[in-house]
């Protein structure tokens, strides 16, 4: 019988646009991606330029110094590699939900991040790990769009919980949210 499952859904603002190219290339090398592929990506990303059109006016071309291409076939893979070290850091925490003899404390799909933990303190530790990683990798979590959903047993349905903090701001507690297009509710119903 469960008592609580704390879930936090993090919104990383403009996550693909904020990827640091040098950090990404370093991660690709450390991951063992063949050198010729890394060199191709370095060439693509260091030689890309952009212009801005506003009405009938066009800006001068300028170099793009960070970000991965929106809609690109490789983009989700590159972003996953960029975020993989966060996943490894979170796995080092023993806070999480035990499922089939495995501790699960996070789910990532590209820039959609979900944290889960049966303890309030454990979830706060996971949030602190995410905050530190974000500072190191120029990721900004939008604290206005990031939310906490608490799945409570009926025994503790009205218990008061301290707010969860991220970047010195309290996260909003909600009774339902969408994750990867699917509604998740605090009461476990799925009839939306």
Coordinates of C-alpha atoms in Angstrom, one line a residue:
X1 CA 0.0 0.0 0.0
X2 CA 1.4 3.4 -1.0
X3 CA 1.2 6.5 1.2
X4 CA 2.6 9.2 -1.2
X5 CA 4.2 9.5 -4.6
X6 CA 5.6 12.9 -5.3
X7 CA 5.9 13.8 -8.9
X8 CA 7.5 16.9 -10.4
X9 CA 7.2 17.9 -14.0
X10 CA 10.0 20.3 -15.0
X11 CA 9.7 22.7 -17.9
X12 CA 13.1 23.5 -19.4
X13 CA 12.7 26.9 -21.2
X14 CA 14.0 26.9 -24.7
X15 CA 16.0 23.8 -23.9
X16 CA 17.1 22.9 -27.4
X17 CA 18.1 26.5 -28.1
X18 CA 20.3 26.7 -25.0
X19 CA 22.6 23.7 -25.7
X20 CA 26.2 24.7 -25.5
X21 CA 28.0 23.4 -28.6
X22 CA 31.4 23.0 -27.0
X23 CA 29.9 21.0 -24.1
X24 CA 27.8 18.9 -26.5
X25 CA 30.9 18.1 -28.7
X26 CA 32.9 17.2 -25.5
X27 CA 30.1 14.8 -24.4
X28 CA 30.0 13.2 -27.8
X29 CA 33.7 12.5 -27.7
X30 CA 33.5 11.1 -24.1
X31 CA 30.5 8.9 -25.2
X32 CA 32.7 7.3 -27.8
X33 CA 31.0 8.7 -30.9
X34 CA 33.4 8.2 -33.9
X35 CA 35.6 11.2 -34.5
X36 CA 34.5 11.6 -38.1
X37 CA 30.9 12.0 -37.0
X38 CA 31.8 14.5 -34.3
X39 CA 33.8 16.5 -36.9
X40 CA 30.8 16.6 -39.2
X41 CA 28.6 17.9 -36.4
X42 CA 31.2 20.4 -35.4
X43 CA 31.4 21.6 -39.0
X44 CA 27.6 21.8 -39.3
X45 CA 27.1 23.6 -36.1
X46 CA 30.1 26.0 -36.2
X47 CA 29.2 27.1 -39.8
X48 CA 25.5 27.6 -39.4
X49 CA 24.3 31.1 -39.9
X50 CA 20.9 32.8 -39.5
X51 CA 19.0 35.8 -40.8
X52 CA 15.9 37.3 -39.5
X53 CA 13.1 38.5 -41.7
X54 CA 10.7 41.2 -40.3
X55 CA 8.1 42.2 -42.9
X56 CA 10.0 43.0 -46.0
X57 CA 13.3 43.6 -44.2
X58 CA 16.2 41.1 -43.7
X59 CA 18.9 41.2 -41.2
X60 CA 22.6 40.6 -41.9
X61 CA 23.6 36.9 -41.5
X62 CA 25.1 36.0 -38.1
X63 CA 26.6 32.9 -36.6
X64 CA 24.6 30.7 -34.3
X65 CA 26.7 29.9 -31.3
X66 CA 24.5 27.6 -29.3
X67 CA 21.4 25.4 -29.7
X68 CA 20.5 22.3 -31.7
X69 CA 18.4 22.4 -34.8
X70 CA 14.6 22.4 -34.1
X71 CA 13.0 19.6 -36.0
X72 CA 16.2 18.0 -37.0
X73 CA 16.4 14.2 -37.1
X74 CA 19.4 14.1 -34.8
X75 CA 18.2 16.8 -32.4
X76 CA 16.4 14.5 -29.9
X77 CA 19.5 12.2 -29.8
X78 CA 21.9 15.1 -29.4
X79 CA 19.8 16.6 -26.6
X80 CA 19.5 13.2 -24.8
X81 CA 23.3 13.0 -24.9
X82 CA 23.5 16.5 -23.6
X83 CA 21.2 15.6 -20.7
X84 CA 22.5 12.1 -20.0
X85 CA 24.9 13.2 -17.2
X86 CA 21.9 14.6 -15.4
X87 CA 20.2 11.2 -15.6
X88 CA 23.4 9.5 -14.3
X89 CA 23.5 12.0 -11.3
X90 CA 19.9 11.3 -10.5
X91 CA 20.5 7.6 -10.6
X92 CA 23.1 7.9 -7.9
X93 CA 20.3 9.0 -5.5
X94 CA 18.7 6.2 -3.7
X95 CA 15.5 8.2 -3.5
X96 CA 12.9 7.0 -5.9
X97 CA 10.0 4.5 -6.4
X98 CA 10.9 0.9 -6.3
X99 CA 9.5 -0.8 -9.4
X100 CA 10.5 -4.5 -10.2
X101 CA 13.6 -4.2 -7.9
X102 CA 14.7 -1.0 -9.6
X103 CA 14.8 2.5 -8.1
X104 CA 13.1 4.8 -10.6
X105 CA 13.3 8.5 -9.8
X106 CA 13.1 10.2 -13.2
X107 CA 11.7 9.9 -16.7
X108 CA 13.1 11.9 -19.6
X109 CA 11.9 12.2 -23.1
X110 CA 13.8 14.9 -24.9
X111 CA 13.1 18.1 -22.9
X112 CA 10.2 16.7 -21.0
X113 CA 11.5 15.8 -17.5
X114 CA 9.5 14.1 -14.7
X115 CA 10.9 13.3 -11.2
X116 CA 9.2 10.8 -8.9
X117 CA 9.9 9.8 -5.3
X118 CA 7.9 8.4 -2.3
X119 CA 9.4 11.0 0.1
X120 CA 9.2 14.7 0.2
X121 CA 12.9 15.1 1.2
X122 CA 14.0 12.7 -1.6
X123 CA 12.1 14.7 -4.3
X124 CA 13.7 18.0 -3.0
X125 CA 17.1 16.4 -3.3
X126 CA 16.4 15.4 -6.8
X127 CA 15.3 19.0 -7.6
X128 CA 18.5 20.3 -6.1
X129 CA 20.5 17.9 -8.4
X130 CA 18.6 19.2 -11.4
X131 CA 19.1 22.8 -10.3
X132 CA 22.9 22.3 -10.0
X133 CA 23.1 20.6 -13.4
X134 CA 21.0 23.4 -15.0
X135 CA 23.4 26.0 -13.7
X136 CA 26.4 24.1 -15.0
X137 CA 24.8 23.5 -18.5
X138 CA 23.0 26.9 -19.0
X139 CA 19.6 25.3 -18.7
X140 CA 16.8 27.4 -17.3
X141 CA 13.9 25.6 -15.6
X142 CA 10.7 27.7 -15.7
X143 CA 9.4 27.7 -12.2
X144 CA 6.1 29.1 -13.3
X145 CA 5.4 26.2 -15.6
X146 CA 7.1 23.4 -13.6
X147 CA 4.6 21.7 -11.3
X148 CA 4.3 19.2 -8.5
X149 CA 1.6 16.6 -8.3
X150 CA 1.2 14.5 -5.2
X151 CA -0.5 11.1 -5.3
X152 CA -1.8 10.6 -1.8
X153 CA -3.5 7.5 -0.3
X154 CA -6.9 8.2 1.1
X155 CA -5.5 8.0 4.6
X156 CA -3.5 11.1 4.1
X157 CA -5.6 12.9 1.5
X158 CA -5.7 16.3 3.3
X159 CA -2.2 16.3 4.8
X160 CA -0.3 19.6 4.3
X161 CA 3.0 19.3 2.5
X162 CA 5.8 22.0 2.5
X163 CA 6.3 23.6 -0.9
X164 CA 9.0 22.1 -3.1
X165 CA 11.7 24.6 -4.1
X166 CA 13.6 25.1 -7.4
X167 CA 15.8 28.1 -8.0
X168 CA 14.7 29.6 -4.7
X169 CA 11.0 29.6 -5.8
X170 CA 8.2 27.4 -4.6
X171 CA 6.7 25.1 -7.2
X172 CA 2.9 25.1 -7.7
X173 CA 1.1 21.9 -6.5
X174 CA -1.6 20.7 -9.0
X175 CA -4.2 18.0 -9.1
X176 CA -3.7 17.2 -12.7
X177 CA -1.2 17.9 -15.5
X178 CA -0.2 16.7 -18.9
X179 CA 3.0 14.8 -19.6
X180 CA 3.9 13.7 -23.1
X181 CA 0.3 14.5 -24.1
X182 CA -1.2 12.2 -21.4
X183 CA -3.2 13.5 -18.4
X184 CA -1.9 12.5 -15.0
X185 CA -4.1 13.1 -12.0
X186 CA -3.5 13.1 -8.2
X187 CA -6.4 10.7 -7.7
X188 CA -5.0 8.2 -10.2
X189 CA -8.0 8.5 -12.6
X190 CA -7.4 8.5 -16.3
X191 CA -10.7 9.5 -17.8
X192 CA -9.9 12.7 -19.7

